[in-house]
Tab-separated table of N, CA and C in Angstrom:
chain	number	residue	atom	x	y	z
K	1	UNK	N	-90.691	20.388	45.988
K	1	UNK	CA	-90.916	21.137	47.206
K	1	UNK	C	-89.598	21.793	47.612
K	2	UNK	N	-89.653	23.066	47.898
K	2	UNK	CA	-88.461	23.779	48.299
K	2	UNK	C	-88.370	23.821	49.815
K	3	UNK	N	-87.210	24.206	50.284
K	3	UNK	CA	-86.940	24.176	51.717
K	3	UNK	C	-87.780	25.131	52.564
K	4	UNK	N	-88.173	26.318	52.092
K	4	UNK	CA	-88.970	27.192	52.964
K	4	UNK	C	-90.324	26.607	53.351
K	5	UNK	N	-90.786	25.575	52.660
K	5	UNK	CA	-92.073	24.979	53.002
K	5	UNK	C	-91.977	23.945	54.123
K	6	UNK	N	-90.786	23.547	54.488
K	6	UNK	CA	-90.609	22.540	55.535
K	6	UNK	C	-91.169	23.023	56.888
K	7	UNK	N	-90.879	24.252	57.338
K	7	UNK	CA	-91.487	24.692	58.604
K	7	UNK	C	-93.007	24.737	58.542
K	8	UNK	N	-93.536	25.168	57.418
K	8	UNK	CA	-94.993	25.209	57.257
K	8	UNK	C	-95.584	23.809	57.381
K	9	UNK	N	-94.993	22.848	56.711
K	9	UNK	CA	-95.509	21.478	56.757
K	9	UNK	C	-95.344	20.854	58.141
K	10	UNK	N	-94.235	21.158	58.808
K	10	UNK	CA	-94.005	20.610	60.149
K	10	UNK	C	-95.064	21.111	61.126
K	11	UNK	N	-95.360	22.402	61.088
K	11	UNK	CA	-96.363	22.937	62.007
K	11	UNK	C	-97.775	22.588	61.571
K	12	UNK	N	-97.982	22.332	60.291
K	12	UNK	CA	-99.278	21.840	59.839
K	12	UNK	C	-99.542	20.445	60.404
K	13	UNK	N	-98.516	19.619	60.439
K	13	UNK	CA	-98.650	18.281	61.030
K	13	UNK	C	-98.938	18.390	62.531
K	14	UNK	N	-98.225	19.292	63.231
K	14	UNK	CA	-98.502	19.488	64.658
K	14	UNK	C	-99.925	19.993	64.876
K	15	UNK	N	-100.381	20.875	64.005
K	15	UNK	CA	-101.741	21.380	64.112
K	15	UNK	C	-102.758	20.257	63.928
K	16	UNK	N	-102.533	19.409	62.951
K	16	UNK	CA	-103.449	18.294	62.719
K	16	UNK	C	-103.434	17.297	63.877
K	17	UNK	N	-102.296	17.169	64.542
K	17	UNK	CA	-102.216	16.277	65.701
K	17	UNK	C	-102.986	16.816	66.905
K	18	UNK	N	-103.114	18.122	67.012
K	18	UNK	CA	-103.768	18.703	68.186
K	18	UNK	C	-105.263	18.871	68.013
K	19	UNK	N	-105.756	18.831	66.798
K	19	UNK	CA	-107.190	19.008	66.588
K	19	UNK	C	-107.926	17.785	67.129
K	20	UNK	N	-108.879	18.006	68.030
K	20	UNK	CA	-109.631	16.861	68.547
K	20	UNK	C	-110.615	16.365	67.488
K	21	UNK	N	-110.592	15.085	67.227
K	21	UNK	CA	-111.494	14.517	66.230
K	21	UNK	C	-112.805	14.053	66.845
K	22	UNK	N	-112.855	13.983	68.153
K	22	UNK	CA	-114.074	13.601	68.838
K	22	UNK	C	-114.514	14.774	69.706
K	23	UNK	N	-115.723	15.207	69.544
K	23	UNK	CA	-116.235	16.322	70.324
K	23	UNK	C	-117.239	15.844	71.375
K	24	UNK	N	-117.045	14.635	71.894
K	24	UNK	CA	-117.949	14.073	72.881
K	24	UNK	C	-117.925	14.841	74.199
K	25	UNK	N	-116.801	15.440	74.513
K	25	UNK	CA	-116.646	16.081	75.805
K	25	UNK	C	-117.391	17.410	75.887
K	26	UNK	N	-117.986	17.890	74.810
K	26	UNK	CA	-118.707	19.154	74.855
K	26	UNK	C	-120.203	18.961	74.993
K	27	UNK	N	-120.632	17.755	75.286
K	27	UNK	CA	-122.061	17.511	75.472
K	27	UNK	C	-122.355	17.300	76.948
K	28	UNK	N	-123.569	17.547	77.317
K	28	UNK	CA	-123.971	17.413	78.705
K	28	UNK	C	-124.113	15.940	79.067
K	29	UNK	N	-123.678	15.592	80.256
K	29	UNK	CA	-123.781	14.223	80.730
K	29	UNK	C	-125.151	13.972	81.348
K	30	UNK	N	-125.704	14.991	81.978
K	30	UNK	CA	-126.980	14.861	82.666
K	30	UNK	C	-128.106	15.083	81.655
K	31	UNK	N	-129.004	14.103	81.499
K	31	UNK	CA	-130.100	14.281	80.536
K	31	UNK	C	-131.040	15.414	80.964
K	32	UNK	N	-131.440	16.214	79.996
K	32	UNK	CA	-132.361	17.295	80.269
K	32	UNK	C	-131.686	18.622	80.543
K	33	UNK	N	-130.432	18.607	80.791
K	33	UNK	CA	-129.715	19.845	81.028
K	33	UNK	C	-129.134	20.316	79.705
K	34	UNK	N	-129.134	21.600	79.509
K	34	UNK	CA	-128.592	22.165	78.281
K	34	UNK	C	-127.351	22.995	78.563
K	35	UNK	N	-126.790	22.810	79.711
K	35	UNK	CA	-125.588	23.536	80.095
K	35	UNK	C	-124.387	22.620	79.949
K	36	UNK	N	-123.375	23.138	79.333
K	36	UNK	CA	-122.150	22.382	79.183
K	36	UNK	C	-121.032	23.121	79.909
K	37	UNK	N	-120.386	22.443	80.807
K	37	UNK	CA	-119.236	23.005	81.498
K	37	UNK	C	-118.006	22.338	80.906
K	38	UNK	N	-117.213	23.133	80.228
K	38	UNK	CA	-116.039	22.586	79.564
K	38	UNK	C	-114.897	22.418	80.555
K	39	UNK	N	-114.203	21.311	80.498
K	39	UNK	CA	-113.068	21.105	81.401
K	39	UNK	C	-111.902	22.017	81.019
K	40	UNK	N	-111.020	22.300	81.966
K	40	UNK	CA	-109.898	23.200	81.680
K	40	UNK	C	-109.002	22.716	80.545
K	41	UNK	N	-108.802	21.413	80.419
K	41	UNK	CA	-107.920	20.936	79.350
K	41	UNK	C	-108.505	21.221	77.967
K	42	UNK	N	-109.833	21.332	77.871
K	42	UNK	CA	-110.440	21.681	76.590
K	42	UNK	C	-110.084	23.114	76.210
K	43	UNK	N	-110.141	24.018	77.182
K	43	UNK	CA	-109.808	25.426	76.922
K	43	UNK	C	-108.339	25.551	76.535
K	44	UNK	N	-107.439	24.868	77.275
K	44	UNK	CA	-106.011	24.919	76.941
K	44	UNK	C	-105.761	24.310	75.571
K	45	UNK	N	-106.447	23.233	75.264
K	45	UNK	CA	-106.302	22.613	73.948
K	45	UNK	C	-106.772	23.535	72.837
K	46	UNK	N	-107.852	24.254	73.096
K	46	UNK	CA	-108.354	25.214	72.112
K	46	UNK	C	-107.361	26.350	71.902
K	47	UNK	N	-106.747	26.821	72.968
K	47	UNK	CA	-105.726	27.868	72.851
K	47	UNK	C	-104.551	27.371	72.023
K	48	UNK	N	-104.105	26.146	72.281
K	48	UNK	CA	-102.976	25.590	71.524
K	48	UNK	C	-103.327	25.442	70.054
K	49	UNK	N	-104.531	24.985	69.754
K	49	UNK	CA	-104.947	24.835	68.353
K	49	UNK	C	-104.952	26.186	67.655
K	50	UNK	N	-105.487	27.214	68.310
K	50	UNK	CA	-105.527	28.547	67.708
K	50	UNK	C	-104.123	29.093	67.490
K	51	UNK	N	-103.247	28.948	68.491
K	51	UNK	CA	-101.872	29.434	68.355
K	51	UNK	C	-101.141	28.679	67.241
K	52	UNK	N	-101.311	27.357	67.193
K	52	UNK	CA	-100.651	26.592	66.130
K	52	UNK	C	-101.212	26.941	64.755
K	53	UNK	N	-102.478	27.250	64.670
K	53	UNK	CA	-103.048	27.699	63.398
K	53	UNK	C	-102.412	29.008	62.957
K	54	UNK	N	-102.263	29.946	63.888
K	54	UNK	CA	-101.629	31.225	63.557
K	54	UNK	C	-100.153	31.046	63.190
K	55	UNK	N	-99.456	30.171	63.897
K	55	UNK	CA	-98.047	29.913	63.589
K	55	UNK	C	-97.908	29.253	62.225
K	56	UNK	N	-98.793	28.318	61.906
K	56	UNK	CA	-98.763	27.665	60.598
K	56	UNK	C	-99.000	28.675	59.489
K	57	UNK	N	-99.959	29.561	59.694
K	57	UNK	CA	-100.202	30.621	58.711
K	57	UNK	C	-98.987	31.537	58.613
K	58	UNK	N	-98.367	31.832	59.753
K	58	UNK	CA	-97.164	32.672	59.751
K	58	UNK	C	-96.030	32.049	58.957
K	59	UNK	N	-95.781	30.766	59.153
K	59	UNK	CA	-94.725	30.102	58.386
K	59	UNK	C	-95.083	30.024	56.901
K	60	UNK	N	-96.364	29.867	56.587
K	60	UNK	CA	-96.773	29.844	55.188
K	60	UNK	C	-96.522	31.211	54.542
K	61	UNK	N	-96.876	32.293	55.271
K	61	UNK	CA	-96.618	33.639	54.743
K	61	UNK	C	-95.130	33.909	54.600
K	62	UNK	N	-94.341	33.432	55.562
K	62	UNK	CA	-92.885	33.598	55.453
K	62	UNK	C	-92.331	32.844	54.255
K	63	UNK	N	-92.860	31.665	53.976
K	63	UNK	CA	-92.362	30.901	52.831
K	63	UNK	C	-92.719	31.581	51.516
K	64	UNK	N	-93.804	32.332	51.497
K	64	UNK	CA	-94.197	33.063	50.285
K	64	UNK	C	-93.386	34.336	50.101
K	65	UNK	N	-92.996	34.980	51.196
K	65	UNK	CA	-92.338	36.281	51.116
K	65	UNK	C	-90.822	36.207	51.035
K	66	UNK	N	-90.244	35.203	51.654
K	66	UNK	CA	-88.786	35.144	51.699
K	66	UNK	C	-88.303	33.717	51.458
K	67	UNK	N	-87.124	33.611	50.935
K	67	UNK	CA	-86.533	32.289	50.716
K	67	UNK	C	-85.658	31.850	51.882
K	68	UNK	N	-85.336	32.788	52.754
K	68	UNK	CA	-84.459	32.472	53.876
K	68	UNK	C	-85.279	32.220	55.130
K	69	UNK	N	-85.031	31.092	55.739
K	69	UNK	CA	-85.651	30.735	57.018
K	69	UNK	C	-84.508	30.517	58.009
K	70	UNK	N	-84.662	31.044	59.210
K	70	UNK	CA	-83.681	30.810	60.257
K	70	UNK	C	-83.913	29.396	60.797
K	71	UNK	N	-83.096	28.458	60.347
K	71	UNK	CA	-83.309	27.048	60.679
K	71	UNK	C	-83.057	26.757	62.145
K	72	UNK	N	-82.163	27.493	62.770
K	72	UNK	CA	-81.911	27.295	64.197
K	72	UNK	C	-83.146	27.691	65.011
K	73	UNK	N	-83.710	28.850	64.682
K	73	UNK	CA	-84.907	29.288	65.385
K	73	UNK	C	-86.077	28.351	65.109
K	74	UNK	N	-86.187	27.857	63.877
K	74	UNK	CA	-87.242	26.905	63.566
K	74	UNK	C	-87.095	25.625	64.385
K	75	UNK	N	-85.877	25.106	64.488
K	75	UNK	CA	-85.644	23.874	65.246
K	75	UNK	C	-85.997	24.071	66.727
K	76	UNK	N	-85.578	25.204	67.285
K	76	UNK	CA	-85.904	25.494	68.681
K	76	UNK	C	-87.411	25.637	68.850
K	77	UNK	N	-88.027	26.340	67.923
K	77	UNK	CA	-89.478	26.546	67.964
K	77	UNK	C	-90.222	25.212	67.899
K	78	UNK	N	-89.828	24.371	67.005
K	78	UNK	CA	-90.483	23.077	66.822
K	78	UNK	C	-90.282	22.173	68.039
K	79	UNK	N	-89.044	22.079	68.506
K	79	UNK	CA	-88.736	21.175	69.616
K	79	UNK	C	-89.371	21.613	70.939
K	80	UNK	N	-89.497	22.924	71.152
K	80	UNK	CA	-90.079	23.396	72.406
K	80	UNK	C	-91.606	23.477	72.351
K	81	UNK	N	-92.184	23.278	71.185
K	81	UNK	CA	-93.636	23.218	71.061
K	81	UNK	C	-94.141	21.804	71.314
K	82	UNK	N	-93.344	20.824	71.025
K	82	UNK	CA	-93.743	19.420	71.131
K	82	UNK	C	-94.141	18.993	72.554
K	83	UNK	N	-93.432	19.407	73.626
K	83	UNK	CA	-93.853	18.944	74.962
K	83	UNK	C	-95.286	19.317	75.330
K	84	UNK	N	-95.726	20.492	74.958
K	84	UNK	CA	-97.100	20.895	75.262
K	84	UNK	C	-98.095	20.019	74.523
K	85	UNK	N	-97.798	19.707	73.285
K	85	UNK	CA	-98.690	18.858	72.501
K	85	UNK	C	-98.719	17.446	73.077
K	86	UNK	N	-97.591	16.972	73.549
K	86	UNK	CA	-97.547	15.645	74.174
K	86	UNK	C	-98.421	15.611	75.422
K	87	UNK	N	-98.339	16.654	76.265
K	87	UNK	CA	-99.165	16.688	77.467
K	87	UNK	C	-100.642	16.833	77.139
K	88	UNK	N	-100.975	17.493	76.030
K	88	UNK	CA	-102.381	17.608	75.645
K	88	UNK	C	-102.939	16.301	75.086
K	89	UNK	N	-102.160	15.636	74.259
K	89	UNK	CA	-102.651	14.412	73.618
K	89	UNK	C	-102.574	13.197	74.539
K	90	UNK	N	-101.579	13.176	75.404
K	90	UNK	CA	-101.387	12.045	76.314
K	90	UNK	C	-101.318	12.573	77.748
K	91	UNK	N	-102.464	12.854	78.353
K	91	UNK	CA	-102.448	13.472	79.689
K	91	UNK	C	-101.858	12.594	80.791
K	92	UNK	N	-101.793	11.290	80.581
K	92	UNK	CA	-101.262	10.420	81.635
K	92	UNK	C	-99.820	10.007	81.380
K	93	UNK	N	-99.135	10.732	80.521
K	93	UNK	CA	-97.731	10.401	80.273
K	93	UNK	C	-96.930	10.677	81.554
K	94	UNK	N	-95.919	9.927	81.788
K	94	UNK	CA	-95.093	9.970	82.999
K	94	UNK	C	-95.896	9.586	84.234
K	95	UNK	N	-97.009	8.914	84.036
K	95	UNK	CA	-97.829	8.506	85.162
K	95	UNK	C	-98.160	7.027	84.987
K	96	UNK	N	-97.423	6.208	85.675
K	96	UNK	CA	-97.638	4.767	85.574
K	96	UNK	C	-98.777	4.388	86.514
K	97	UNK	N	-99.931	4.117	85.937
K	97	UNK	CA	-101.100	3.818	86.765
K	97	UNK	C	-101.032	2.426	87.375
K	98	UNK	N	-100.062	1.646	87.013
K	98	UNK	CA	-99.949	0.296	87.547
K	98	UNK	C	-98.998	0.233	88.737
K	99	UNK	N	-98.630	1.389	89.254
K	99	UNK	CA	-97.789	1.405	90.444
K	99	UNK	C	-98.623	0.972	91.650
K	100	UNK	N	-98.118	0.028	92.382
K	100	UNK	CA	-98.839	-0.438	93.572
K	100	UNK	C	-98.389	0.311	94.823
K	101	UNK	N	-97.191	0.852	94.776
K	101	UNK	CA	-96.687	1.609	95.916
K	101	UNK	C	-97.248	3.032	95.850
K	102	UNK	N	-97.958	3.425	96.880
K	102	UNK	CA	-98.614	4.724	96.883
K	102	UNK	C	-97.610	5.870	96.874
K	103	UNK	N	-96.464	5.701	97.534
K	103	UNK	CA	-95.455	6.757	97.550
K	103	UNK	C	-94.891	7.002	96.147
K	104	UNK	N	-94.649	5.930	95.401
K	104	UNK	CA	-94.144	6.087	94.036
K	104	UNK	C	-95.175	6.757	93.142
K	105	UNK	N	-96.428	6.418	93.345
K	105	UNK	CA	-97.489	7.033	92.550
K	105	UNK	C	-97.601	8.525	92.859
K	106	UNK	N	-97.507	8.885	94.109
K	106	UNK	CA	-97.574	10.298	94.503
K	106	UNK	C	-96.376	11.058	93.940
K	107	UNK	N	-95.180	10.433	93.979
K	107	UNK	CA	-94.000	11.083	93.393
K	107	UNK	C	-94.149	11.245	91.886
K	108	UNK	N	-94.736	10.245	91.218
K	108	UNK	CA	-94.949	10.341	89.771
K	108	UNK	C	-95.940	11.453	89.440
K	109	UNK	N	-96.981	11.574	90.229
K	109	UNK	CA	-97.960	12.651	90.013
K	109	UNK	C	-97.318	14.007	90.272
K	110	UNK	N	-96.527	14.125	91.333
K	110	UNK	CA	-95.862	15.394	91.644
K	110	UNK	C	-94.870	15.769	90.546
K	111	UNK	N	-94.151	14.780	90.025
K	111	UNK	CA	-93.207	15.033	88.930
K	111	UNK	C	-93.946	15.550	87.703
K	112	UNK	N	-95.056	14.934	87.376
K	112	UNK	CA	-95.847	15.351	86.219
K	112	UNK	C	-96.418	16.750	86.429
K	113	UNK	N	-96.881	17.036	87.627
K	113	UNK	CA	-97.428	18.353	87.915
K	113	UNK	C	-96.370	19.449	87.874
K	114	UNK	N	-95.114	19.088	88.067
K	114	UNK	CA	-94.026	20.061	87.928
K	114	UNK	C	-93.649	20.260	86.458
K	115	UNK	N	-93.806	19.229	85.638
K	115	UNK	CA	-93.437	19.329	84.227
K	115	UNK	C	-94.447	20.117	83.390
K	116	UNK	N	-95.707	20.055	83.738
K	116	UNK	CA	-96.739	20.720	82.935
K	116	UNK	C	-96.533	22.236	82.879
K	117	UNK	N	-96.319	22.945	83.994
K	117	UNK	CA	-96.077	24.390	83.887
K	117	UNK	C	-94.801	24.726	83.110
K	118	UNK	N	-93.798	23.869	83.217
K	118	UNK	CA	-92.566	24.095	82.449
K	118	UNK	C	-92.860	24.000	80.958
K	119	UNK	N	-93.632	22.992	80.563
K	119	UNK	CA	-93.980	22.836	79.147
K	119	UNK	C	-94.800	24.023	78.652
K	120	UNK	N	-95.747	24.494	79.446
K	120	UNK	CA	-96.559	25.644	79.037
K	120	UNK	C	-95.722	26.912	78.956
K	121	UNK	N	-94.813	27.097	79.893
K	121	UNK	CA	-93.939	28.272	79.858
K	121	UNK	C	-93.064	28.250	78.613
K	122	UNK	N	-92.482	27.099	78.308
K	122	UNK	CA	-91.671	26.980	77.089
K	122	UNK	C	-92.518	27.257	75.852
K	123	UNK	N	-93.746	26.758	75.837
K	123	UNK	CA	-94.638	26.979	74.703
K	123	UNK	C	-94.900	28.469	74.500
K	124	UNK	N	-95.219	29.169	75.566
K	124	UNK	CA	-95.514	30.602	75.462
K	124	UNK	C	-94.281	31.387	75.041
K	125	UNK	N	-93.137	31.095	75.649
K	125	UNK	CA	-91.906	31.813	75.322
K	125	UNK	C	-91.518	31.602	73.866
K	126	UNK	N	-91.612	30.378	73.387
K	126	UNK	CA	-91.193	30.102	72.018
K	126	UNK	C	-92.167	30.720	71.011
K	127	UNK	N	-93.442	30.845	71.366
K	127	UNK	CA	-94.384	31.508	70.459
K	127	UNK	C	-94.105	33.010	70.402
K	128	UNK	N	-93.726	33.592	71.520
K	128	UNK	CA	-93.351	35.005	71.528
K	128	UNK	C	-92.092	35.226	70.706
K	129	UNK	N	-91.118	34.317	70.826
K	129	UNK	CA	-89.906	34.416	70.007
K	129	UNK	C	-90.230	34.319	68.516
K	130	UNK	N	-91.154	33.437	68.163
K	130	UNK	CA	-91.544	33.336	66.760
K	130	UNK	C	-92.217	34.616	66.289
K	131	UNK	N	-93.053	35.210	67.120
K	131	UNK	CA	-93.718	36.456	66.756
K	131	UNK	C	-92.692	37.561	66.511
K	132	UNK	N	-91.691	37.660	67.376
K	132	UNK	CA	-90.630	38.649	67.199
K	132	UNK	C	-89.866	38.374	65.902
K	133	UNK	N	-89.530	37.115	65.652
K	133	UNK	CA	-88.832	36.742	64.417
K	133	UNK	C	-89.669	37.073	63.196
K	134	UNK	N	-90.956	36.789	63.252
K	134	UNK	CA	-91.852	37.063	62.125
K	134	UNK	C	-91.919	38.560	61.838
K	135	UNK	N	-92.099	39.377	62.872
K	135	UNK	CA	-92.179	40.827	62.689
K	135	UNK	C	-90.876	41.379	62.141
K	136	UNK	N	-89.741	40.932	62.663
K	136	UNK	CA	-88.448	41.408	62.156
K	136	UNK	C	-88.233	41.002	60.700
K	137	UNK	N	-88.618	39.791	60.343
K	137	UNK	CA	-88.438	39.330	58.971
K	137	UNK	C	-89.310	40.133	58.010
K	138	UNK	N	-90.530	40.407	58.402
K	138	UNK	CA	-91.432	41.203	57.556
K	138	UNK	C	-90.916	42.630	57.427
K	139	UNK	N	-90.416	43.210	58.522
K	139	UNK	CA	-89.887	44.589	58.465
K	139	UNK	C	-88.647	44.667	57.589
K	140	UNK	N	-87.740	43.700	57.716
K	140	UNK	CA	-86.528	43.742	56.895
K	140	UNK	C	-86.856	43.500	55.431
K	141	UNK	N	-87.861	42.699	55.150
K	141	UNK	CA	-88.280	42.459	53.774
K	141	UNK	C	-88.872	43.738	53.165
K	142	UNK	N	-89.643	44.489	53.958
K	142	UNK	CA	-90.230	45.735	53.471
K	142	UNK	C	-89.173	46.794	53.220
K	143	UNK	N	-88.182	46.890	54.096
K	143	UNK	CA	-87.153	47.917	53.920
K	143	UNK	C	-86.208	47.577	52.770
K	144	UNK	N	-86.043	46.296	52.483
K	144	UNK	CA	-85.129	45.906	51.396
K	144	UNK	C	-85.787	46.045	50.024
K	145	UNK	N	-87.127	46.088	49.960
K	145	UNK	CA	-87.766	46.234	48.653
K	145	UNK	C	-88.187	47.635	48.367
């Protein structure tokens, strides 16, 4: 295995971690109803899965076209994608449900609610940076050949 495949494999692992293996949440709870109302976290999770699928394909195409990968950009991309995946897979992280003091619980919830938009913003920004990097790499490869 050569080094250009490492980003592809890393994002493939992240993609596999985000795919929900249980689709129980897409069925109706009320018997006789055929309407399913999907919760917001399902839609956000679906967006993340689609974006990670496209990024994985992008890294695979980059590994086929060029031998040079910007390792600094890859590290930043990988590290700033992880917080969003953590919040999707573990929605109660940073939330100690065994807190007996109501003020501490409210502060923990407020802290978590402040971290989620930061994680999503980082996720979006880093995906845009990857898109710019991908387009520039493809353009420079075309002009050099």
